């Protein structure tokens, strides 16, 4: 029997795309735009039972990102961008501190390949915690609990149906849920605009919650700058739609890792060449890669994603300027032309 179709959005928030009815649901499952995507168990089984053709290369590849201490960044008031590893960034914009997708601790199946650039206890003065989606390499319960204790005034900006999941971790945690193309309410005096935008991905944390929490990306507008955080995503036409709606992006934080084997990963993650295509479509002036080097999530060797993206840029095939910071390095993004 076909699943009933409905649409969902947060009616308390404005929708910036005219005529957009909300996120499409097949029964209780969110879709990728118009299409329902359910990861194939057969593909997972095939992956687990197949030999990785790059197994020995991956084993020999011990590269990891350089790490520098960034504890002082959390006591500063300067505007900056700091990569904390994987998809976690500190972004300070107009004096407001945003933290994206923090996973501060190793856990079963998610072992950090490099050190955190500061003690977790140093991560304070966070105004907004931005969570793109619910996968465990982006949303870690121990990290959420620690950050809530250390940042009692922190507010969470995330996706439809994320609130109950987070409040099971931290009762009373203030969570604002948005659907795609919806702008968060940051208050009348906020110097920022933050909009939740599409991504091509999926959700699962347990056995019974497939696609029941939405996934997406973020656009931060401050004065004359547009900063885009792509979350986890496959390549799809949402990049064109975002560019058509907002125009050229100034800074794109774009994932580049966890793409092999393609039959398993291509509908979840971009590879480095697709990432380059995406930022070119967005007409991004500056590109900061993420989602590589921290966890071993797929079959490619650790150094391959950044090496391939660097080769693309060196060949003149990347529209924007590529920035490849050390973990913990402070980037003065306000100085970028």
XYZ file of C-alpha atoms in Angstrom:
337
model
C 0.000 0.000 0.000
C 1.357 3.435 -0.936
C 2.383 5.659 1.943
C 0.209 8.761 2.372
C 1.824 12.019 1.258
C 1.829 15.129 3.437
C 3.946 18.247 3.942
C 5.414 19.677 7.131
C 7.024 22.956 8.152
C 7.243 25.149 11.247
C 4.331 27.553 10.807
C 5.878 29.925 13.355
C 8.814 30.640 11.005
C 8.845 32.418 7.643
C 9.418 30.389 4.494
C 11.746 32.279 2.151
C 10.980 30.306 -1.006
C 7.646 31.428 -2.478
C 5.121 28.644 -2.893
C 7.160 26.038 -1.013
C 4.628 23.857 0.829
C 7.031 22.362 3.355
C 9.034 19.158 3.530
C 7.423 16.185 1.848
C 6.593 13.168 4.019
C 5.929 9.636 2.805
C 3.947 8.380 5.750
C 6.209 9.318 8.645
C 9.427 9.591 6.615
C 10.989 12.772 5.292
C 11.999 12.751 1.645
C 14.924 14.155 -0.306
C 12.873 16.793 -2.044
C 10.227 14.807 -3.903
C 11.827 11.362 -3.616
C 11.942 9.001 -0.649
C 15.445 7.617 -0.023
C 15.876 4.559 2.175
C 19.464 3.232 2.352
C 19.678 -0.324 1.070
C 20.489 -3.073 3.571
C 21.699 -5.162 0.614
C 24.282 -2.486 -0.223
C 25.382 -2.357 3.407
C 25.775 -6.130 3.484
C 27.653 -6.102 0.160
C 30.015 -3.439 1.532
C 30.684 -5.342 4.744
C 31.350 -8.612 2.907
C 33.448 -7.158 0.051
C 37.174 -6.524 0.077
C 38.263 -2.898 -0.142
C 40.476 -2.578 -3.259
C 42.388 0.152 -1.422
C 42.715 -1.814 1.822
C 46.506 -1.888 1.928
C 46.813 1.721 0.780
C 44.353 2.792 3.463
C 46.270 0.817 6.089
C 49.562 2.475 5.120
C 48.030 5.958 4.961
C 48.527 7.298 8.485
C 48.043 10.939 7.498
C 46.010 13.065 9.882
C 45.381 16.814 9.951
C 47.804 18.998 11.866
C 46.334 20.172 15.175
C 47.005 23.508 16.891
C 45.593 24.703 20.194
C 42.554 26.953 19.894
C 41.380 27.282 23.499
C 41.951 31.055 23.382
C 39.424 31.374 20.539
C 36.546 30.748 22.924
C 37.627 33.616 25.182
C 37.972 36.026 22.249
C 35.320 38.319 20.806
C 36.872 38.586 17.340
C 35.085 37.302 14.279
C 36.752 34.078 13.169
C 36.304 30.607 11.737
C 37.927 27.602 13.434
C 37.727 23.995 12.222
C 37.550 21.642 15.218
C 37.682 18.498 13.059
C 35.217 16.515 10.921
C 32.194 18.821 10.435
C 32.563 20.872 13.612
C 33.310 24.590 13.309
C 33.328 27.580 15.587
C 32.078 30.554 13.596
C 31.962 33.985 15.166
C 29.948 36.502 13.182
C 29.277 40.054 14.378
C 30.259 38.956 17.880
C 27.811 36.015 17.904
C 29.339 32.560 18.455
C 27.967 29.621 16.454
C 29.070 26.011 16.899
C 28.275 23.441 14.188
C 27.819 19.651 14.534
C 30.122 18.986 17.518
C 31.416 15.477 18.222
C 33.949 16.088 20.988
C 34.446 12.508 22.186
C 35.272 9.175 20.606
C 32.691 6.411 20.847
C 32.079 2.908 19.521
C 32.760 3.025 15.782
C 33.760 6.702 15.886
C 37.362 6.975 17.044
C 39.082 10.316 16.555
C 42.226 10.020 14.443
C 43.585 13.261 15.849
C 43.332 15.191 19.092
C 40.697 17.823 19.756
C 42.365 21.253 19.424
C 41.262 22.239 22.929
C 39.874 20.616 26.013
C 36.102 20.157 25.719
C 35.804 22.213 28.896
C 37.164 25.238 26.997
C 34.156 25.384 24.669
C 32.167 28.147 26.284
C 30.373 31.372 25.340
C 28.408 29.614 22.579
C 25.270 31.514 21.596
C 23.827 29.090 19.051
C 24.424 25.391 18.471
C 23.617 24.503 14.862
C 22.879 20.815 14.230
C 22.485 19.878 10.568
C 21.107 16.380 11.182
C 20.983 13.468 13.580
C 23.716 11.051 12.487
C 26.106 10.169 15.282
C 29.164 11.696 13.612
C 27.335 15.057 13.735
C 25.178 14.773 16.856
C 26.849 13.213 19.896
C 24.869 12.901 23.128
C 27.858 13.285 25.466
C 28.922 16.444 23.610
C 25.408 17.912 23.743
C 25.193 17.349 27.504
C 28.597 18.910 28.136
C 27.880 21.945 25.957
C 24.497 22.515 27.602
C 26.144 22.494 31.064
C 28.904 24.877 30.007
C 26.716 27.202 27.948
C 23.487 27.672 29.908
C 22.213 30.415 27.566
C 22.936 28.439 24.385
C 20.058 27.937 21.957
C 19.857 25.135 19.403
C 18.922 25.687 15.768
C 18.086 22.497 13.924
C 15.561 20.597 11.860
C 11.969 19.428 12.042
C 11.403 16.817 14.771
C 14.866 17.290 16.277
C 13.498 18.808 19.491
C 12.254 15.619 21.176
C 15.510 13.795 20.385
C 17.601 16.568 21.963
C 15.350 17.054 24.974
C 15.683 13.354 25.730
C 19.389 14.160 26.133
C 18.983 17.502 27.933
C 15.495 18.212 29.299
C 14.502 21.815 28.792
C 17.100 22.495 26.103
C 15.780 25.370 23.933
C 15.460 24.032 20.383
C 14.103 25.859 17.359
C 13.081 23.538 14.532
C 12.960 24.596 10.900
C 12.069 22.963 7.624
C 13.926 23.613 4.385
C 13.822 27.224 3.181
C 12.781 28.515 6.610
C 14.462 31.371 8.482
C 15.027 31.063 12.233
C 13.732 33.655 14.685
C 16.881 35.103 16.308
C 15.161 38.134 17.810
C 14.651 41.671 16.498
C 18.140 42.898 17.393
C 20.132 40.030 15.906
C 22.921 41.005 13.474
C 22.454 37.680 11.680
C 19.968 35.865 9.514
C 20.152 32.059 9.562
C 18.165 29.943 7.118
C 17.788 26.165 7.045
C 18.235 24.818 3.520
C 18.117 21.494 1.656
C 20.639 18.666 1.618
C 20.432 15.252 -0.025
C 20.834 12.801 2.840
C 18.797 10.745 5.346
C 18.339 10.072 9.072
C 18.768 7.098 11.358
C 19.999 6.690 14.936
C 18.139 3.520 15.931
C 16.164 0.646 14.447
C 12.788 2.367 14.200
C 13.477 6.028 13.360
C 14.455 5.912 9.680
C 14.012 9.394 8.143
C 11.822 10.596 11.000
C 14.058 13.614 11.739
C 14.893 16.047 8.935
C 18.415 16.789 7.623
C 19.701 19.903 5.897
C 22.200 22.732 5.570
C 22.569 26.295 6.875
C 23.048 29.729 5.349
C 24.296 32.517 7.609
C 23.928 36.103 6.426
C 25.864 38.835 8.236
C 26.069 42.290 6.700
C 27.391 41.702 3.177
C 28.570 38.096 3.655
C 26.869 34.755 2.971
C 28.372 31.710 4.688
C 27.048 28.277 3.702
C 27.447 25.107 5.788
C 26.497 22.164 3.568
C 26.008 19.531 6.291
C 26.110 15.971 4.934
C 24.897 15.702 1.368
C 25.071 13.909 -1.926
C 25.306 15.962 -5.105
C 21.850 17.096 -6.238
C 19.980 20.045 -7.716
C 19.567 21.794 -4.357
C 22.896 23.564 -4.936
C 21.468 25.234 -8.047
C 18.282 26.126 -6.191
C 20.254 27.728 -3.355
C 22.374 29.763 -5.768
C 19.289 30.868 -7.700
C 17.616 32.026 -4.511
C 20.543 33.726 -2.766
C 23.141 34.431 -5.455
C 26.886 33.877 -5.059
C 28.028 32.414 -1.739
C 31.007 34.107 -0.099
C 32.246 31.151 1.972
C 31.245 27.489 1.530
C 32.015 24.894 4.205
C 31.802 21.755 2.093
C 32.184 18.026 2.923
C 34.668 16.032 0.849
C 35.052 12.621 2.555
C 33.333 9.236 3.064
C 32.546 8.537 -0.610
C 33.822 4.989 -1.295
C 32.460 2.612 -2.368
C 30.218 4.729 -4.567
C 27.360 2.191 -4.589
C 27.149 2.652 -0.808
C 28.039 6.313 -0.386
C 27.055 8.253 -3.527
C 23.515 8.960 -2.307
C 24.789 10.216 1.057
C 28.047 12.116 0.468
C 29.817 14.096 -2.231
C 33.269 13.032 -3.374
C 35.956 15.736 -3.839
C 35.111 16.296 -7.503
C 31.388 16.603 -6.733
C 32.233 18.957 -3.868
C 34.173 21.135 -6.306
C 31.227 21.080 -8.728
C 28.878 22.073 -5.906
C 30.927 25.071 -4.795
C 31.318 26.136 -8.429
C 27.537 25.994 -8.886
C 27.179 28.062 -5.695
C 29.729 30.508 -7.150
C 31.570 30.398 -3.829
C 34.398 32.865 -3.382
C 36.110 30.800 -0.672
C 35.979 27.078 0.116
C 36.821 25.359 3.409
C 36.600 21.540 3.231
C 35.291 19.390 6.068
C 34.122 15.812 6.791
C 37.557 14.259 6.240
C 40.579 13.278 8.304
C 38.861 12.862 11.686
C 36.965 9.553 11.467
C 37.479 6.499 9.258
C 33.953 6.246 7.824
C 34.532 4.746 4.385
C 36.987 2.884 2.138
C 39.129 5.725 0.793
C 42.551 6.327 2.404
C 42.686 9.187 4.889
C 44.710 11.621 2.786
C 42.871 11.041 -0.498
C 39.937 13.507 -0.163
C 42.056 16.582 0.517
C 44.692 15.526 -2.016
C 42.082 15.188 -4.755
C 40.426 18.513 -3.941
C 43.825 20.223 -3.874
C 44.586 18.757 -7.310
C 41.280 20.065 -8.647
C 42.098 23.531 -7.335
C 45.663 23.410 -8.686
C 44.243 22.523 -12.104
C 42.129 25.678 -12.144
C 38.862 23.774 -11.821
C 37.763 25.327 -8.513
C 36.090 28.706 -8.827
C 36.814 29.922 -5.289
C 39.944 30.167 -3.194
C 40.690 26.945 -1.293
C 41.554 27.187 2.401
C 42.860 24.030 4.118
C 43.388 24.997 7.766
C 44.929 22.905 10.483
C 42.475 21.675 13.089
C 42.242 24.559 15.544
C 43.741 27.177 13.229
C 42.029 30.564 13.451
C 40.869 31.876 10.072
C 40.197 35.620 9.823
C 37.429 35.296 7.293
C 36.544 38.987 7.482
C 39.867 39.705 5.736
C 39.016 37.514 2.731
C 38.179 39.408 -0.430
